[in-house]
PDB file of C-alpha atoms in Angstrom:
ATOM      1  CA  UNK A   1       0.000   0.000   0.000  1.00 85.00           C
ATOM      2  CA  UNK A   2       0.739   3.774  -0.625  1.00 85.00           C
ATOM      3  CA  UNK A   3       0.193   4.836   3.118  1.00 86.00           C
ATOM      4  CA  UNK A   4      -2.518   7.987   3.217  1.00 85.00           C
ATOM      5  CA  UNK A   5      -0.393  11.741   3.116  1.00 80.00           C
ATOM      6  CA  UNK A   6       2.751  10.608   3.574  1.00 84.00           C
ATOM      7  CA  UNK A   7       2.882   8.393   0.377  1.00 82.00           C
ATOM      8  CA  UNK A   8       5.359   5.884   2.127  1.00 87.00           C
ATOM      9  CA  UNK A   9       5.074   2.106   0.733  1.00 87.00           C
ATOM     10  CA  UNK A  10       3.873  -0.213   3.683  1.00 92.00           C
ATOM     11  CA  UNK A  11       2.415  -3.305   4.411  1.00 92.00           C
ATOM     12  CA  UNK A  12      -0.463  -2.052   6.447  1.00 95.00           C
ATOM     13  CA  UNK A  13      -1.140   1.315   7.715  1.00 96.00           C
ATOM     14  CA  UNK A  14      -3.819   3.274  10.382  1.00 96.00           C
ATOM     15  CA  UNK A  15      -6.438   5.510   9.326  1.00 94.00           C
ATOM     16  CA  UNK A  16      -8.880   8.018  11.342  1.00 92.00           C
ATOM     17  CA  UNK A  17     -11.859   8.466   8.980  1.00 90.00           C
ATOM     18  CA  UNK A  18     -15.402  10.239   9.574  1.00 88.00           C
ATOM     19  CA  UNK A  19     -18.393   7.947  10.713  1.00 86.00           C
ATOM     20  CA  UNK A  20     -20.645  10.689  11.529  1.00 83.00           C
ATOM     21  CA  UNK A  21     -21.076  14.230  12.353  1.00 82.00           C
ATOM     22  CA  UNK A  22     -17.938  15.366  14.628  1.00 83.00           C
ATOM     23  CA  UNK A  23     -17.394  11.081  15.169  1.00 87.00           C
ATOM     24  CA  UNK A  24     -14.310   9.560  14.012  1.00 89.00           C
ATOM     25  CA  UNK A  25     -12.869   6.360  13.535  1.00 92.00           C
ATOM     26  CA  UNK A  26      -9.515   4.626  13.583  1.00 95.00           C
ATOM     27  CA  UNK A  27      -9.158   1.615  11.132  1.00 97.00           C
ATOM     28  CA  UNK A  28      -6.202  -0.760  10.675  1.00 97.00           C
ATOM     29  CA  UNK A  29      -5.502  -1.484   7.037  1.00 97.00           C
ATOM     30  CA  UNK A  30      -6.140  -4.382   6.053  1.00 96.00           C
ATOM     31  CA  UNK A  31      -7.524  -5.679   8.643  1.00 96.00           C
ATOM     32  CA  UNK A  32     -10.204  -3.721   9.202  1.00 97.00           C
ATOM     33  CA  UNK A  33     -11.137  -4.358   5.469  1.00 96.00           C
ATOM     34  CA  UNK A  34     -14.614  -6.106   5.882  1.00 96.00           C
ATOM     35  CA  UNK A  35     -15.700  -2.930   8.273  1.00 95.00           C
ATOM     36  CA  UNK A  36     -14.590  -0.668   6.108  1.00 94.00           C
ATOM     37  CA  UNK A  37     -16.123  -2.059   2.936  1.00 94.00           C
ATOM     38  CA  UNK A  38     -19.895  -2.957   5.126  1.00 93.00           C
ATOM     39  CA  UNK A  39     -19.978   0.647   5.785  1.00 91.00           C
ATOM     40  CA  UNK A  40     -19.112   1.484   2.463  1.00 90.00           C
ATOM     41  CA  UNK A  41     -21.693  -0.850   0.917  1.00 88.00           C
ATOM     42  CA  UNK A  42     -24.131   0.203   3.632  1.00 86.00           C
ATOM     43  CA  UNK A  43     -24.046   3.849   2.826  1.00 81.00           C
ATOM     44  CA  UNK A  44     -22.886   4.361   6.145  1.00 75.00           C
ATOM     45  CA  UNK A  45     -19.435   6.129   5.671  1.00 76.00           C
ATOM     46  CA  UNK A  46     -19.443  10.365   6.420  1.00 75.00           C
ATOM     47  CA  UNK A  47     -17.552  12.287   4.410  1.00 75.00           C
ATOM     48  CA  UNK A  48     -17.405  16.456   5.269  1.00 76.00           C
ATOM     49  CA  UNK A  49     -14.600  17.740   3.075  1.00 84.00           C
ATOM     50  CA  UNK A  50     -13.082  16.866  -0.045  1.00 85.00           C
ATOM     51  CA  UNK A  51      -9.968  15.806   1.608  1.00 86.00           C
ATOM     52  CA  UNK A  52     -11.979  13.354   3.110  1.00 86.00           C
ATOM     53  CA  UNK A  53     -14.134  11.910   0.522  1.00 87.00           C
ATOM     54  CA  UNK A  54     -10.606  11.449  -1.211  1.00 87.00           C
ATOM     55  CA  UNK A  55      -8.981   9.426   2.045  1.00 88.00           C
ATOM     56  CA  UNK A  56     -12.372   7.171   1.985  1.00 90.00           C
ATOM     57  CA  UNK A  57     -12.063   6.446  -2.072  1.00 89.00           C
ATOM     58  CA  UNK A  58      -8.304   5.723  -1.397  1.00 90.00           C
ATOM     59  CA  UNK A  59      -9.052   3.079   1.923  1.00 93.00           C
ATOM     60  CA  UNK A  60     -12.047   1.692  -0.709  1.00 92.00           C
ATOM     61  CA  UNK A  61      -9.479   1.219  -3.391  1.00 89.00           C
ATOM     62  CA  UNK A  62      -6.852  -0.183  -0.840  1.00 92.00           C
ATOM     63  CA  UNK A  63      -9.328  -2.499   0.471  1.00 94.00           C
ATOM     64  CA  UNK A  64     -10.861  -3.989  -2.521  1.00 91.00           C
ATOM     65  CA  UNK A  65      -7.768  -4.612  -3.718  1.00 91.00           C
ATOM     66  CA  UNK A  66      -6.482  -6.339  -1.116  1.00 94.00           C
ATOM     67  CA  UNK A  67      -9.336  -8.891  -1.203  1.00 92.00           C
ATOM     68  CA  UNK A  68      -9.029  -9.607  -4.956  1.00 90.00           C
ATOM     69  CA  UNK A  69      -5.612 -10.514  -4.164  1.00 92.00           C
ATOM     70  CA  UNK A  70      -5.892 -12.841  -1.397  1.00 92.00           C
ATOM     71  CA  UNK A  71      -9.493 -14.543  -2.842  1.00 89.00           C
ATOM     72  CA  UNK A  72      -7.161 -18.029  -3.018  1.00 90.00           C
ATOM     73  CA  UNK A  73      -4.509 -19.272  -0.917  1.00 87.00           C
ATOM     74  CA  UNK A  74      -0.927 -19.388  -3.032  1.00 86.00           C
ATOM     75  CA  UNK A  75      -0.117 -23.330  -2.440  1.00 85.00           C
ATOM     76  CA  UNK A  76       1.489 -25.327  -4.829  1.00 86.00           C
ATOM     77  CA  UNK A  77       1.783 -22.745  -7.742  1.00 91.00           C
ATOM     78  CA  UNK A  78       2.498 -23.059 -11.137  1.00 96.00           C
ATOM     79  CA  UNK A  79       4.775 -20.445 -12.101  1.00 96.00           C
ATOM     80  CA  UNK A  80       5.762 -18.494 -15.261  1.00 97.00           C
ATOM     81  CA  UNK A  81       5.132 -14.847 -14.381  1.00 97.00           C
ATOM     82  CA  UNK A  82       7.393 -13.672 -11.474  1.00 96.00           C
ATOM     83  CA  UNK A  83      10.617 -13.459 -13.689  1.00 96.00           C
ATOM     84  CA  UNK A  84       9.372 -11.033 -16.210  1.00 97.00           C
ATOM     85  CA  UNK A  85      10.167  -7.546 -15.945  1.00 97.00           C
ATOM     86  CA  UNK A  86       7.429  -5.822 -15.680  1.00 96.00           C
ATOM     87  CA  UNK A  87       8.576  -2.274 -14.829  1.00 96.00           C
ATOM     88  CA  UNK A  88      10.357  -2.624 -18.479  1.00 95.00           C
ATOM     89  CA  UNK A  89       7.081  -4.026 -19.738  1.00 92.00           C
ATOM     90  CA  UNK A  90       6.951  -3.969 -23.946  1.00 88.00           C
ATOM     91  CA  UNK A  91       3.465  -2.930 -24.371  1.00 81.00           C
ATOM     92  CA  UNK A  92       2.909  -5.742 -27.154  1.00 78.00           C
ATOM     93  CA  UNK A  93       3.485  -8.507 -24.977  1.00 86.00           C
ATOM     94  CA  UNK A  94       0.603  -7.619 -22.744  1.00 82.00           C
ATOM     95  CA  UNK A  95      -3.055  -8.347 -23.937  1.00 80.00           C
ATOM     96  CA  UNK A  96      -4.307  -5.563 -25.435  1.00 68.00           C
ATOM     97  CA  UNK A  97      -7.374  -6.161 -27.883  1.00 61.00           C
ATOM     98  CA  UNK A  98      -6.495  -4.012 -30.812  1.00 60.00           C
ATOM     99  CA  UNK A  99     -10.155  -4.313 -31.950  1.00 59.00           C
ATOM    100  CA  UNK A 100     -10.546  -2.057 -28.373  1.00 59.00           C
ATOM    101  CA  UNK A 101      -8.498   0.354 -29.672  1.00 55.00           C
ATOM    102  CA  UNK A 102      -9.811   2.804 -31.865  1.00 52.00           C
ATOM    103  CA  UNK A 103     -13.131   4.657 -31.136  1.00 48.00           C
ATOM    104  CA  UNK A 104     -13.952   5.653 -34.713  1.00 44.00           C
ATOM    105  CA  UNK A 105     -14.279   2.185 -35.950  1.00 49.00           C
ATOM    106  CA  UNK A 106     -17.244   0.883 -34.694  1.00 50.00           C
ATOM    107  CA  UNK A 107     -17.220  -2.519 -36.001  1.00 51.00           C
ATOM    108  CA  UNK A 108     -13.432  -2.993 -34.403  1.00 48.00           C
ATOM    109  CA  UNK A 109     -15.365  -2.292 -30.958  1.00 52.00           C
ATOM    110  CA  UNK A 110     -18.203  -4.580 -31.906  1.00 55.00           C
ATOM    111  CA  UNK A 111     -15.817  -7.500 -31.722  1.00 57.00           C
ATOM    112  CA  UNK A 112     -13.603  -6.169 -28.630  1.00 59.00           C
ATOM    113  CA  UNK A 113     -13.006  -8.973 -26.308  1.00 54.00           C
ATOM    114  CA  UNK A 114     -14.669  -7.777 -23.096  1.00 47.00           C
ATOM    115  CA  UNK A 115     -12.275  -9.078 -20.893  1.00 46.00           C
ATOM    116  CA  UNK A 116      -9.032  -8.094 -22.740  1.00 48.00           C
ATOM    117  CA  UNK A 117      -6.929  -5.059 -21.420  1.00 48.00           C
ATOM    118  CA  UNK A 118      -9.782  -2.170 -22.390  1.00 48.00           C
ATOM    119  CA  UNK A 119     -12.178  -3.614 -20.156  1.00 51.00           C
ATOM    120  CA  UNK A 120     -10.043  -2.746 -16.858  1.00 53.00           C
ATOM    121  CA  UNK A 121      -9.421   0.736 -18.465  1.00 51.00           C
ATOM    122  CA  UNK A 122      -5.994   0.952 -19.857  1.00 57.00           C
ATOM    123  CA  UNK A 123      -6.410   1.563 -23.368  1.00 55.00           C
ATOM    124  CA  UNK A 124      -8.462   5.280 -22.508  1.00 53.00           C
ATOM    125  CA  UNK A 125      -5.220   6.885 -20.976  1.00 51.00           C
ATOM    126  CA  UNK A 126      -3.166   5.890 -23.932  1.00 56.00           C
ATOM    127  CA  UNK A 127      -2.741   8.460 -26.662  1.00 51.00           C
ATOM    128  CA  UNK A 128      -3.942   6.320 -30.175  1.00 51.00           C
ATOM    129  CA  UNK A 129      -4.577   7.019 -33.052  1.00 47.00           C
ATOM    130  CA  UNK A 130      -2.589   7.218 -36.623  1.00 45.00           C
ATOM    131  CA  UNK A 131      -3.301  10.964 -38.833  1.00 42.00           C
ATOM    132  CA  UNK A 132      -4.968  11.167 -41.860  1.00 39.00           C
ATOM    133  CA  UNK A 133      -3.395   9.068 -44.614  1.00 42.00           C
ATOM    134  CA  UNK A 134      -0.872   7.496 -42.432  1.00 49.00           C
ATOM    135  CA  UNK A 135       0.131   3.881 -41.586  1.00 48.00           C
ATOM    136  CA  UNK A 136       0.684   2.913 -38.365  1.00 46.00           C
ATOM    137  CA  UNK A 137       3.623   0.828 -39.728  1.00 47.00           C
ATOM    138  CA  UNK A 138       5.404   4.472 -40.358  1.00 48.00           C
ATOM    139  CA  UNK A 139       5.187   4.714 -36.652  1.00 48.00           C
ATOM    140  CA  UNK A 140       8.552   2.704 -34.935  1.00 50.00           C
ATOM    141  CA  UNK A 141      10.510   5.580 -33.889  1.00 43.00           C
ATOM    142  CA  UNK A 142      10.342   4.198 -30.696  1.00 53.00           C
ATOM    143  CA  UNK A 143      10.252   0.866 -28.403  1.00 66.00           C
ATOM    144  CA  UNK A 144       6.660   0.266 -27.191  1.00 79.00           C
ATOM    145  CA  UNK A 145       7.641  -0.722 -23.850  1.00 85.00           C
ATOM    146  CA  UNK A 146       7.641   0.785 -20.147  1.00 89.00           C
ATOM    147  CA  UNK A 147      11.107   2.361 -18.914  1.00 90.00           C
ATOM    148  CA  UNK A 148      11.104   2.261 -15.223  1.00 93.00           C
ATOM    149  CA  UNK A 149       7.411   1.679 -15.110  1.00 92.00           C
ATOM    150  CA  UNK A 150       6.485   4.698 -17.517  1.00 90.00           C
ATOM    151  CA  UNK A 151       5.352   4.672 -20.706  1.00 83.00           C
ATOM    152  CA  UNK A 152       4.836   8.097 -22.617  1.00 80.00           C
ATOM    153  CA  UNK A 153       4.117   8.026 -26.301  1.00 76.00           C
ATOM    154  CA  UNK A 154       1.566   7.720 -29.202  1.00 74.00           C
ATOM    155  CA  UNK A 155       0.343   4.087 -29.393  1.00 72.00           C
ATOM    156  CA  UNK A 156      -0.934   2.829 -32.901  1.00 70.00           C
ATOM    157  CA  UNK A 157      -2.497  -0.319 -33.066  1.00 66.00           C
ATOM    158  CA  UNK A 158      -3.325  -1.821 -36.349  1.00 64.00           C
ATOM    159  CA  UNK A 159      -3.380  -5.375 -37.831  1.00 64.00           C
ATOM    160  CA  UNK A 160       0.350  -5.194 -38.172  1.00 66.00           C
ATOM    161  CA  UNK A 161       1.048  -4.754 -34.211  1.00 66.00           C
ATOM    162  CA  UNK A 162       1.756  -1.978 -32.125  1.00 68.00           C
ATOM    163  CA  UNK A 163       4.020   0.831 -32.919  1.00 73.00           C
ATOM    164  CA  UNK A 164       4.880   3.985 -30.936  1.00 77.00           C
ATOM    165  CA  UNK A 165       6.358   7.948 -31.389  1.00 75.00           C
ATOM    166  CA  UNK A 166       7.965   9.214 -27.929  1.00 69.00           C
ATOM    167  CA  UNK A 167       6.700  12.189 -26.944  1.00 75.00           C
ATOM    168  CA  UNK A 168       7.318  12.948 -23.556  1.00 74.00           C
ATOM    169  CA  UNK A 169       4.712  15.738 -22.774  1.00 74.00           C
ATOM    170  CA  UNK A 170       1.736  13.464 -23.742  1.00 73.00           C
ATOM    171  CA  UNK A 171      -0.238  12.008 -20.740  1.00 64.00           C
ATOM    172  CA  UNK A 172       0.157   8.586 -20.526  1.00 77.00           C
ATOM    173  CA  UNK A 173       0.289   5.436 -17.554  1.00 80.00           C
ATOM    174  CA  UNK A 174       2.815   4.447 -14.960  1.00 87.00           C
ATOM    175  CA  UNK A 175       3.138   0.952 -12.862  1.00 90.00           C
ATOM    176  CA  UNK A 176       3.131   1.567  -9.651  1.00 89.00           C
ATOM    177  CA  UNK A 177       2.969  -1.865  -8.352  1.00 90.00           C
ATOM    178  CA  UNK A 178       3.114  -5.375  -9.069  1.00 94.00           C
ATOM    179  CA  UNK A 179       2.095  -8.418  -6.897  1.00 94.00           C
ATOM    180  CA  UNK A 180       1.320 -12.323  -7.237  1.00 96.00           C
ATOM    181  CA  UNK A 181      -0.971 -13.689  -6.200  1.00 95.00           C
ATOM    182  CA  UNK A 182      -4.162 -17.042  -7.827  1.00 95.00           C
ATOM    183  CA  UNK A 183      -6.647 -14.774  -8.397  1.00 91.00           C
ATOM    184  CA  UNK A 184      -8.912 -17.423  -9.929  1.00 91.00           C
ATOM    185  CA  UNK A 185      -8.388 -19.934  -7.902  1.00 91.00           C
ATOM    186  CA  UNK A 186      -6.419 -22.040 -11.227  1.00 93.00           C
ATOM    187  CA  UNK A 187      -3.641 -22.745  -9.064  1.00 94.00           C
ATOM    188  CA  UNK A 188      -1.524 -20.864 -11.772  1.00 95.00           C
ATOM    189  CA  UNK A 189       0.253 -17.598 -10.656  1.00 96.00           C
ATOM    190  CA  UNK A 190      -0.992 -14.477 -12.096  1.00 96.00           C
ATOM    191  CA  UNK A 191       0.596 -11.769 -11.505  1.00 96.00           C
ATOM    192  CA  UNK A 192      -1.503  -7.529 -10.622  1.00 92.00           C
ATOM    193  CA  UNK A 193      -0.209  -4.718 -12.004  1.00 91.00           C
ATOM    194  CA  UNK A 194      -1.221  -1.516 -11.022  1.00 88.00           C
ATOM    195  CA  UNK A 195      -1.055   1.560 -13.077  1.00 85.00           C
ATOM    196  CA  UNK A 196      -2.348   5.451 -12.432  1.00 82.00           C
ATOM    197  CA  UNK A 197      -2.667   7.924 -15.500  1.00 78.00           C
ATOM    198  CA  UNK A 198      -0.226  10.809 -15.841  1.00 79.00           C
ATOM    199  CA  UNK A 199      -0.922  14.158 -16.937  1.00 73.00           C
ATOM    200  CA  UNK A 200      -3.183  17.257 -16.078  1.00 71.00           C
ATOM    201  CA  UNK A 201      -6.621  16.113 -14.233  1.00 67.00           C
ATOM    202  CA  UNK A 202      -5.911  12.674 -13.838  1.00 66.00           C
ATOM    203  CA  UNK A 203      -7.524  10.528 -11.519  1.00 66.00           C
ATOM    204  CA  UNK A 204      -4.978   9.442  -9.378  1.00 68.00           C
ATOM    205  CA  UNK A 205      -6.505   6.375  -7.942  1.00 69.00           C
ATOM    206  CA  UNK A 206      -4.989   2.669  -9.212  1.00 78.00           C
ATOM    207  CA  UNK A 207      -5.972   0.687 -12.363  1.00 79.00           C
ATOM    208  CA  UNK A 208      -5.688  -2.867 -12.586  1.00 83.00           C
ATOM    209  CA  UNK A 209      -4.793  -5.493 -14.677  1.00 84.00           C
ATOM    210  CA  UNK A 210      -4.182  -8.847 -13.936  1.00 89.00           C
ATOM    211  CA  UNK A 211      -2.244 -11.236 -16.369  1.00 91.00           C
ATOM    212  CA  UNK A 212      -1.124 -14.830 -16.473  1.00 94.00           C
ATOM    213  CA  UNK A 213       0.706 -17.536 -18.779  1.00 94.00           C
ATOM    214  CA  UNK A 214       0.764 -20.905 -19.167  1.00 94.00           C
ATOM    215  CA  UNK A 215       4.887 -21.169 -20.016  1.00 94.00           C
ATOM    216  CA  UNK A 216       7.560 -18.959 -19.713  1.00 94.00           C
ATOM    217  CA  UNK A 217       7.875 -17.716 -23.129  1.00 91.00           C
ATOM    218  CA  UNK A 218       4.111 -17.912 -24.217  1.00 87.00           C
ATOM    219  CA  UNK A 219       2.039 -14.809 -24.759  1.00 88.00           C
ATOM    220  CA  UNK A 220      -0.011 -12.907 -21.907  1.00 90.00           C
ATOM    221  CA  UNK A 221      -3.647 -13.330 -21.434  1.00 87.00           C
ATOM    222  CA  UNK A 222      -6.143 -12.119 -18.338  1.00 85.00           C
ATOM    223  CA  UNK A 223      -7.275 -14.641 -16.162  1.00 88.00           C
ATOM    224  CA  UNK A 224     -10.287 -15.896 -16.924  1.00 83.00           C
ATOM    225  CA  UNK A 225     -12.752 -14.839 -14.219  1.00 74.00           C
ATOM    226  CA  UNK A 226     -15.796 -16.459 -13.495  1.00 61.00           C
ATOM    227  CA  UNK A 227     -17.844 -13.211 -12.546  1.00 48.00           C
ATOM    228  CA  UNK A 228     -18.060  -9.614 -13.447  1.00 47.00           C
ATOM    229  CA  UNK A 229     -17.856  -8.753  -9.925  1.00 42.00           C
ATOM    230  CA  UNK A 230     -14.871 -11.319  -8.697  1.00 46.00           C
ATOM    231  CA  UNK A 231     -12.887  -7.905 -11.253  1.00 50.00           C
ATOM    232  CA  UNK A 232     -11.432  -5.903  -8.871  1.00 53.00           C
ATOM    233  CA  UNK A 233     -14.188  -2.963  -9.146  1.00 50.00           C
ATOM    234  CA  UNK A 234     -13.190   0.657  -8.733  1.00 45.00           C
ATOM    235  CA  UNK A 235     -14.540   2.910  -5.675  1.00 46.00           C
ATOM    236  CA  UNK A 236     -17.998   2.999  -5.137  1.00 46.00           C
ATOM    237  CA  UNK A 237     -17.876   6.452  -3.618  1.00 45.00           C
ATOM    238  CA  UNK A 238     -19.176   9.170  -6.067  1.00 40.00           C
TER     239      UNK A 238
END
């Protein structure tokens, strides 16, 4: 976790939080995870400022996250994910649908594979696109790949693959995190990466995608999840 104000990484953390008109709260994180998430799902919570409302949608996101990754016990793994470099990520090895890609072809989204990489939000703080009378295939000026857990850059996704310009002003993702953990229950080790957009007005809160293989060298996929709601959902606060 990214403990509240101070932004230190720890394993668990305290939190005082409003219950109620002038009441307060102290929570342990994650252990007071259930309480925190009844409340939540009660309507319960009180939030008087927007610092707070902000402190309450982090503890949400902390929380839900924290249960989609412990959902199954890790025992007797199969492993092929924990010795890729994620933080160096190349952007094609990870499963983006490029039928998700583009918004002006409708047909392209017609056939997007709902639980590829647009579904957990990726693909909507990437820059795409190719101009006017362009290939994407003129586009390899660059490696399409995380350095240190950034990526900034055009992304254009056509049938050929996935090519990239660097421009460094253009909003884009960062990893901020990646853990292991079953979170199907397959007994095969998936590994969670967490990402938060860059640039002016982004929401600052986590996005998550979870990918597995089935051998060292094969290709990326998402775990096939059982139910919509076993995703790890974002805040429920509004």
């Amino acid at each position: 976790f990214a403990e509240p104000i101070s932004g230190r990484k720890v394993s668990n953390y305290c939190i005082d939080l409003p219950v109620g008109q002038n009441q307060r709260k102290t929570f342990a994180i994650p252990r007071d995870c259930p309480s925190v998430l009844q409340l939540i799902d009660d309507g319960s919570f009180y939030r008087s400022s927007v610092l707070d409302r902000r402190i309450w949608q982090k503890v949400e996101s902390d929380c839900r996250y924290h249960g989609f990754l412990n959902r199954h016990p890790l025992e007797e793994m199969e492993d092929h994910v924990t010795t890729y470099d994620f933080m160096n990520a190349r952007l094609d090895d990870l499963p983006i649908d490029r039928r998700c890609a583009h918004d002006e072809m409708p047909e392209g989204r017609a056939g997007c594979n709902p639980s590829a990489t647009d579904a957990f939000g990726l693909l909507h703080h990437i820059p795409l696109g190719v101009p006017q009378g362009e290939s994407a295939t003129t586009h390899e000026g660059s490696a399409c790949q995380l350095h240190d857990g950034v990526f900034r850059g055009r992304l254009h996704v056509d049938a050929g693959g996935i090519h990239c310009d660097a421009e460094p002003n253009l909003p884009s993702l960062r990893l901020i995190g990646v853990d292991f953990a079953d979170v199907n229950g397959d007994r095969v080790l998936d590994a969670v990466l967490r990402f938060i957009p860059l640039g002016p007005g982004a929401v600052r809160l986590p996005m998550t995608l979870p990918v597995t293989r089935f051998n060292d060298s094969g290709p990326f996929t998402v775990p096939e999840l059982d139910l919509d709601l076993e995703r790890p959902s974002p805040p429920q606060l509004r």
